Coordinates of C-alpha atoms in Angstrom, one line a residue:
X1060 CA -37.3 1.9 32.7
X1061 CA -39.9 1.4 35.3
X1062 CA -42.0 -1.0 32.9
X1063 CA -38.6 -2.7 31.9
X1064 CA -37.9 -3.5 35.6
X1065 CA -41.4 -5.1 35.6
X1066 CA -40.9 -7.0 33.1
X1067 CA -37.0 -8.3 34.1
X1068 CA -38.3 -9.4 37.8
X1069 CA -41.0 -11.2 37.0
X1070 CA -38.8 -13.6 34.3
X1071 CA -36.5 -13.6 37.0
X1072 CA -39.2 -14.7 39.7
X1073 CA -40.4 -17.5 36.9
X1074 CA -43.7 -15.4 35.8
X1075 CA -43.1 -16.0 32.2
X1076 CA -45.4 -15.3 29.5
X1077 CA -46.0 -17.7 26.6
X1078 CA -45.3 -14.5 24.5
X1079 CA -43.0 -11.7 24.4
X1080 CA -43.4 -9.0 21.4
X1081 CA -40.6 -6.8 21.7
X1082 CA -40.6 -3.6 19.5
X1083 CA -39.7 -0.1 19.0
X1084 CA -37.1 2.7 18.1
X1085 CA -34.6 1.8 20.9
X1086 CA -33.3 -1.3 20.4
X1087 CA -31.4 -1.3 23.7
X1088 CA -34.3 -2.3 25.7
X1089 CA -35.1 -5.3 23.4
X1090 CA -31.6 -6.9 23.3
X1091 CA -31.8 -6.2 27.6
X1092 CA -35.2 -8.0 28.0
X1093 CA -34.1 -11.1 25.1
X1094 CA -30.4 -11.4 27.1
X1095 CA -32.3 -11.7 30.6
X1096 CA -34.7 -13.9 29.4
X1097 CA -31.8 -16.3 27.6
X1098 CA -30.2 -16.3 31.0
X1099 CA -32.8 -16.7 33.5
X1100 CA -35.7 -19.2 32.2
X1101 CA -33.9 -22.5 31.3
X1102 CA -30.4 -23.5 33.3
X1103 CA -27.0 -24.5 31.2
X1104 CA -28.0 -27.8 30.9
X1105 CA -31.5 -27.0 29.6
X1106 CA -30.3 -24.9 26.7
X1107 CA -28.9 -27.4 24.5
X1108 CA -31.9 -28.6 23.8
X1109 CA -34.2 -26.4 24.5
X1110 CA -33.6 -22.7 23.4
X1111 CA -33.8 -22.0 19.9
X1112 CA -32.3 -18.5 18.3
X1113 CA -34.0 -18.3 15.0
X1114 CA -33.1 -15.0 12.6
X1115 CA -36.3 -13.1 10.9
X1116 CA -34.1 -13.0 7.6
X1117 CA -34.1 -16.8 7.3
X1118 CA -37.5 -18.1 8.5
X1119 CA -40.7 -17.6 7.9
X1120 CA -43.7 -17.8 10.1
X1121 CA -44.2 -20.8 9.5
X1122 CA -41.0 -21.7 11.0
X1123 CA -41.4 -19.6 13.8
X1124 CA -45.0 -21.4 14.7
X1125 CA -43.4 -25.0 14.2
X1126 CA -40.7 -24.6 16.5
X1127 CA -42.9 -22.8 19.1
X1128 CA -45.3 -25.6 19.0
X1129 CA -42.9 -28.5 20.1
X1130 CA -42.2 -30.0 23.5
X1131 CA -39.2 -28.9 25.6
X1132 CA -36.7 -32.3 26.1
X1133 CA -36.3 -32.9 30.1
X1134 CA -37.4 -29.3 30.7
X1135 CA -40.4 -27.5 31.8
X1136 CA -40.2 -25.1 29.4
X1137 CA -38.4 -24.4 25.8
X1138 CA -37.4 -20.9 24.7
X1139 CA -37.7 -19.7 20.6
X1140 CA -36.1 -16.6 20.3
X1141 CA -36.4 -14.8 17.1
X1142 CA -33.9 -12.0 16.2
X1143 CA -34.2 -9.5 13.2
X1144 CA -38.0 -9.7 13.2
X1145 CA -38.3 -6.9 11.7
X1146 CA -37.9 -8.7 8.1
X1147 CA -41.4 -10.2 8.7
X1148 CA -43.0 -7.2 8.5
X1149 CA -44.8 -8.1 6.1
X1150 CA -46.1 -11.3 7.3
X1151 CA -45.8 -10.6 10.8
X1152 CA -49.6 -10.6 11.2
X1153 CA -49.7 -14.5 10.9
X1154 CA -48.2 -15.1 13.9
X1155 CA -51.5 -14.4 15.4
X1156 CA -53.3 -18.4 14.7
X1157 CA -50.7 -19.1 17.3
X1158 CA -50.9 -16.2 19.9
X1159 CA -54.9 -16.8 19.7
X1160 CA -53.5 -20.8 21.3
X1161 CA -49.9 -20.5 22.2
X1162 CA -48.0 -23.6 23.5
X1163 CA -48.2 -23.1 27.6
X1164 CA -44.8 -24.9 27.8
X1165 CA -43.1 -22.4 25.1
X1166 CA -41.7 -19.0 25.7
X1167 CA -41.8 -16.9 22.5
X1168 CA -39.5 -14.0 21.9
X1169 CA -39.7 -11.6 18.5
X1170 CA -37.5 -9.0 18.8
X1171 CA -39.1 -6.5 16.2
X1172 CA -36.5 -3.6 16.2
X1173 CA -37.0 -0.2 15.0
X1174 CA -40.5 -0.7 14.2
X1175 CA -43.6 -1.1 15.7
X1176 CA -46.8 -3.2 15.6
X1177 CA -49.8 -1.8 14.8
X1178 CA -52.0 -1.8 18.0
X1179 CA -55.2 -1.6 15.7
X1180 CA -54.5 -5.3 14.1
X1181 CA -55.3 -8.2 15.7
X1182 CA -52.0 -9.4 16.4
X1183 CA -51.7 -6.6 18.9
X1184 CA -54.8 -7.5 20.6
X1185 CA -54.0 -11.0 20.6
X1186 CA -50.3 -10.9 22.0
X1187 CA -51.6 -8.5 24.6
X1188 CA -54.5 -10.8 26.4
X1189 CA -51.5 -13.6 26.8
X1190 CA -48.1 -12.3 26.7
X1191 CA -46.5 -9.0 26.7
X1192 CA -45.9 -6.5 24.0
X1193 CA -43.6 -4.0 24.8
X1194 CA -42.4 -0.9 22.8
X1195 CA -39.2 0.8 23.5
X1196 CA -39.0 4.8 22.8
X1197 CA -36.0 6.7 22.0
X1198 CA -35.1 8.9 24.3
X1199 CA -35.1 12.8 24.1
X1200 CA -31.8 15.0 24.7
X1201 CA -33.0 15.8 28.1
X1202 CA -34.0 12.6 29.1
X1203 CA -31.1 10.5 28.5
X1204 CA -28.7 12.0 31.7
X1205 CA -31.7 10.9 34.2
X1206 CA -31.3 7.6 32.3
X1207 CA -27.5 7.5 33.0
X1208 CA -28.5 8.3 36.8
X1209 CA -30.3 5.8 37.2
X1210 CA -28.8 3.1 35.3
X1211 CA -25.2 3.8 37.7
X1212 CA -27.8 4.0 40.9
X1213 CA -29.0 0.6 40.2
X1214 CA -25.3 -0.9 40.2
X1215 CA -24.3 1.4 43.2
X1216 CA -22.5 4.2 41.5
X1217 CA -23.3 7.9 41.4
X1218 CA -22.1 10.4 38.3
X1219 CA -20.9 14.3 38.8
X1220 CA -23.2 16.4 36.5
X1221 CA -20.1 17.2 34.3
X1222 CA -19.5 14.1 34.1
X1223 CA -23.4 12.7 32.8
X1224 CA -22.8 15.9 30.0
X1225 CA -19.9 14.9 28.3
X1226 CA -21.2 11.8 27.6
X1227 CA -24.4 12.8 26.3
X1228 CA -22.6 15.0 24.5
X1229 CA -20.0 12.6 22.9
X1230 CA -22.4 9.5 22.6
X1231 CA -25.4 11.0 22.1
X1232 CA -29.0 9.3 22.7
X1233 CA -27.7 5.9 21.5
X1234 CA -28.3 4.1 24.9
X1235 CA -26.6 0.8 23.7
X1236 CA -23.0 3.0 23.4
X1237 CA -23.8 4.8 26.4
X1238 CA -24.2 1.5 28.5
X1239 CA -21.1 0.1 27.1
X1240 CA -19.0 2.8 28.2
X1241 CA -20.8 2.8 31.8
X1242 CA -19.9 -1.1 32.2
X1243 CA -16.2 0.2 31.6
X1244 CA -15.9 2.7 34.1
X1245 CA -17.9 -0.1 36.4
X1246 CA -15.3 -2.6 35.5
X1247 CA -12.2 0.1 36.4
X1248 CA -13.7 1.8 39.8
X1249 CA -14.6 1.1 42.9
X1250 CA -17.9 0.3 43.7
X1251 CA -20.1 3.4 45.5
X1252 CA -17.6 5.7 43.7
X1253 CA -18.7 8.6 42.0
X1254 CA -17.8 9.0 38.1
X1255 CA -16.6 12.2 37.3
X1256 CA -15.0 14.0 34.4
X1257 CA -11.3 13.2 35.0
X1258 CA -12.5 9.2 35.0
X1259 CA -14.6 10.0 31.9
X1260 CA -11.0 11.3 30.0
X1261 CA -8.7 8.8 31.4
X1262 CA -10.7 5.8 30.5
X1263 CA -13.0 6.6 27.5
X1264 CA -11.1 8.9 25.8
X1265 CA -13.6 12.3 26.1
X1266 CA -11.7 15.4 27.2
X1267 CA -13.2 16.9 29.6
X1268 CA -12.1 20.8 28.7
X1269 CA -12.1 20.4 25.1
X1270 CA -14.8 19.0 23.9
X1271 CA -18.3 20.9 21.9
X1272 CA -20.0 21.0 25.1
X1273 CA -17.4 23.5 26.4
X1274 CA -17.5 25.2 22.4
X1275 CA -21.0 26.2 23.1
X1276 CA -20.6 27.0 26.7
X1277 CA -17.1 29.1 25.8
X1278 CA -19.3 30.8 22.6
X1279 CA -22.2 31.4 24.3
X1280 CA -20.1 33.5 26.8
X1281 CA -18.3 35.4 24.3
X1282 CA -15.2 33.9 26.0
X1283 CA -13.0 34.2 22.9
X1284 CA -10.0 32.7 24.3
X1285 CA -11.0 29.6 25.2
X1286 CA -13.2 28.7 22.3
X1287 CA -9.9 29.6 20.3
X1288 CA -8.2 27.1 22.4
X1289 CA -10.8 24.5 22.1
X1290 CA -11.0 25.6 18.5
X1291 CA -7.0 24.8 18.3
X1292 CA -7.3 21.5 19.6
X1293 CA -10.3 20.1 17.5
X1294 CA -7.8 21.0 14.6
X1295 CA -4.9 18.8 16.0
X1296 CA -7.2 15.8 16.5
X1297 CA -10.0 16.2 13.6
X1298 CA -11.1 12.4 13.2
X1299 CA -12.5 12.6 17.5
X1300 CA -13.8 16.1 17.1
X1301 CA -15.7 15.9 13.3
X1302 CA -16.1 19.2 12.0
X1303 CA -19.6 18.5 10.8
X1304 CA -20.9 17.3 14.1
X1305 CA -19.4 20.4 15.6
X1306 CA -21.7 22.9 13.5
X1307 CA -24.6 20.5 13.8
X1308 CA -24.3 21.1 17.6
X1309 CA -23.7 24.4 17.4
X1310 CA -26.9 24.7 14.9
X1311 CA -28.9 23.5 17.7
X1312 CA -27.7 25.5 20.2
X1313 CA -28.6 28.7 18.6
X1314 CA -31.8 27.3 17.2
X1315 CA -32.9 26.6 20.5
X1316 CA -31.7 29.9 22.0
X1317 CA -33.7 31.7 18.6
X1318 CA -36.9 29.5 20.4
X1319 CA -35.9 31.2 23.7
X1320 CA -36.1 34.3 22.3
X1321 CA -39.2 33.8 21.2
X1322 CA -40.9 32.6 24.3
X1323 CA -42.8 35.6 26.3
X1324 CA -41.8 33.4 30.1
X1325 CA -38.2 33.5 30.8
X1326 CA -38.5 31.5 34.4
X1327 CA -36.2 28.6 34.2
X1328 CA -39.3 26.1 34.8
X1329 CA -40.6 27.8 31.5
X1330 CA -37.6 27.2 29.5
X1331 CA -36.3 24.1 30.5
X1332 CA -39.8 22.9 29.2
X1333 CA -39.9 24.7 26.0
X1334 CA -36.6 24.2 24.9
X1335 CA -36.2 20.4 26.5
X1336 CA -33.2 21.0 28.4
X1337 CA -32.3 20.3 32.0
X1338 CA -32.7 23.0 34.5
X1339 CA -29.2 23.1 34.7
X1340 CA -28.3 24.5 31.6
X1341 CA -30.9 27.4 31.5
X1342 CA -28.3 29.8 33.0
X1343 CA -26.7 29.3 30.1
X1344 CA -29.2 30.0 27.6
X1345 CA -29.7 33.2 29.8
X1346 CA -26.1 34.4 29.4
X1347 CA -26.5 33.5 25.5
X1348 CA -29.6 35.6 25.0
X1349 CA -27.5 38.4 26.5
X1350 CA -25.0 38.2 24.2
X1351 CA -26.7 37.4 21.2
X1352 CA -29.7 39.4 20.3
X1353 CA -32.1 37.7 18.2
X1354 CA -32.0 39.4 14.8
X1355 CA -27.9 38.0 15.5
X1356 CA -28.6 34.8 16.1
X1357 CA -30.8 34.3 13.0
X1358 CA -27.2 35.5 11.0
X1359 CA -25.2 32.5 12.8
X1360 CA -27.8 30.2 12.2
X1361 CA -27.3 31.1 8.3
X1362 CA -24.1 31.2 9.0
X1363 CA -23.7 27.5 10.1
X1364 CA -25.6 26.2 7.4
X1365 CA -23.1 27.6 5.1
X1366 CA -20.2 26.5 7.2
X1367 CA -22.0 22.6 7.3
X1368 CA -22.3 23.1 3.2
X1369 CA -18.4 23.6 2.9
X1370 CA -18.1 21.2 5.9
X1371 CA -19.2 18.7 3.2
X1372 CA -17.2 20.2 0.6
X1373 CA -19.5 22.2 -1.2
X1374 CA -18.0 26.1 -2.1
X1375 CA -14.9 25.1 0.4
X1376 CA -12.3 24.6 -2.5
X1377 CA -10.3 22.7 -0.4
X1378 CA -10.4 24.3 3.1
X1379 CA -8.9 22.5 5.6
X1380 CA -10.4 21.7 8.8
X1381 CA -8.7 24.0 11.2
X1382 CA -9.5 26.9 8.7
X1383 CA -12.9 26.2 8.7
X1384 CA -12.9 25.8 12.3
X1385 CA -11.5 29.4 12.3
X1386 CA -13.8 31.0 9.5
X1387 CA -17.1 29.4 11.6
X1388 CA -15.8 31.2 15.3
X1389 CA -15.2 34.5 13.2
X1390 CA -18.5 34.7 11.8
X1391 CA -20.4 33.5 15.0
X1392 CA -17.8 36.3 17.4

């Protein structure tokens, strides 16, 4: 994020580059760093004529180097923005007879997503002495609630830890949904507010007590009751709570409490490195370890890779979901 802020003030301050080679896994940074740069280099009027979107699946480079070498109209500068680079791949490295010369009055955006560009070629080397190449990484498990921190900090909005959980745990690492759903909650609160679970159910749609973060909490306790209650409710709404994503989370949780097993330092620094968890929920692989023993967890673990199989209707002979659901608490209890 740190690089990304770099990157958005100095547009924003004018310091353009002739070239901007955005790449990577997460896509989320590229589309932030193409929207600011459509916004903030040329005004309204300026546009018209002078920013081009061109689409990697209908050019080729040769486009691309023709319209980056004309002359803005009544501008300063002309912006060529080229979405769904990616397509180019394979001729991508002829881009370089320009970025050896680029036009000083041109700002050149590729958005390359979900790939990246080989710093050993000499396109690499060749962006990088006059423009900017810049690679954005997907984001671990563990990383992405800092992310959501931070994000909300920067618009002047805090998040209760519950809160940050349930929508990693709902949305995942996919930073695009995740910022979507933030710009809701931004749009319905109060600024300076804090974001907590109750505003996460009432206007995204995530319970806050029934959801597979509070499965694996309620399992990992042995607390029967409420993972039958939880259990309950993922039957009477089965299209928001997926039965195959539940045992994939599940899966994870135990293989990462068979890796804590396994490790000879039990002190939370320790753990919340190995197993790439926040320091918050090591008290909860604790209380797991207690309860499961690790020749057990090795029989869940088999266990929910037969439960995923008939998940995906393989051996389930038409088992619905809410007997499933049943059959996979049995065999982990």
């Amino acid at each position: 994020m740190d690089e990304v802020g770099k990157i958005l003030i100095d547009i924003k301050n004018g310091n353009t580059k002739p070239v901007y080679f955005l790449c990577g896994e997460e896509a989320f940074y590229v589309d932030e760093i193409t929207k600011h740069i459509e916004k903030e280099v040329l005004t309204e009027e300026e546009r018209g004529f002078n920013q081009v979107v061109l689409y990697g699946k209908d050019v080729s480079i040769d486009d691309i180097i023709g319209n980056a070498k004309r002359y803005p109209m009544m501008a300063e500068k002309q912006v060529v923005i080229v979405k769904e680079a990616q397509h180019l791949s394979r001729t991508i490295e002829n881009l370089t007879v320009y970025c050896d010369n680029p036009q000083p009055t041109t700002v050149l955006v590729i958005c390359y997503k979900y790939k990246k560009l080989d710093k050993r070629k000499k396109l690499h080397k060749s962006i990088n002495k006059v423009g900017v190449v810049f690679e954005g990484k997907k984001l671990y498990d563990n990383q992405v609630a800092d992310w959501i921190r931070k994000n909300l900090k920067s618009k002047g909005f805090t998040i209760s830890h519950k809160a940050t959980v349930l929508l990693v745990e709902f949305l995942g690492t996919d930073l695009s949904k995740i910022d979507n759903e933030l710009k809701k909650l931004q749009f319905v609160l109060p600024k300076a507010s804090e974001i907590t679970a109750e505003d996460i159910e009432q206007h995204i749609g995530i319970s806050k007590d029934y959801n597979n973060f509070e499965l694996k909490k309620a399992i990992g306790e042995r607390d029967v009751l409420k993972a039958t209650k939880i259990i309950n409710y993922f039957s009477q709404n089965p299209k928001d709570n997926p039965f195959v994503l539940t045992v994939t989370l599940l899966h994870s949780f135990f293989s990462q409490l068979l890796q804590y097993h396994g490790l000879n330092d039990h002190s939370p620094k320790n753990v919340a490195s190995a197993l790439r968890i926040s320091p918050y929920f090591v008290n909860e692989y604790q209380t797991a370890a207690r309860n499961y023993p690790m020749k057990k967890v090795s029989n869940v673990i088999a266990s929910l890779r037969e439960m995923d199989l008939k998940g995906k209707g393989v051996g389930a002979n038409g088992t619905s979901q809410a007997d499933l659901l049943k059959e996979l608490l049995v065999k982990i209890i």
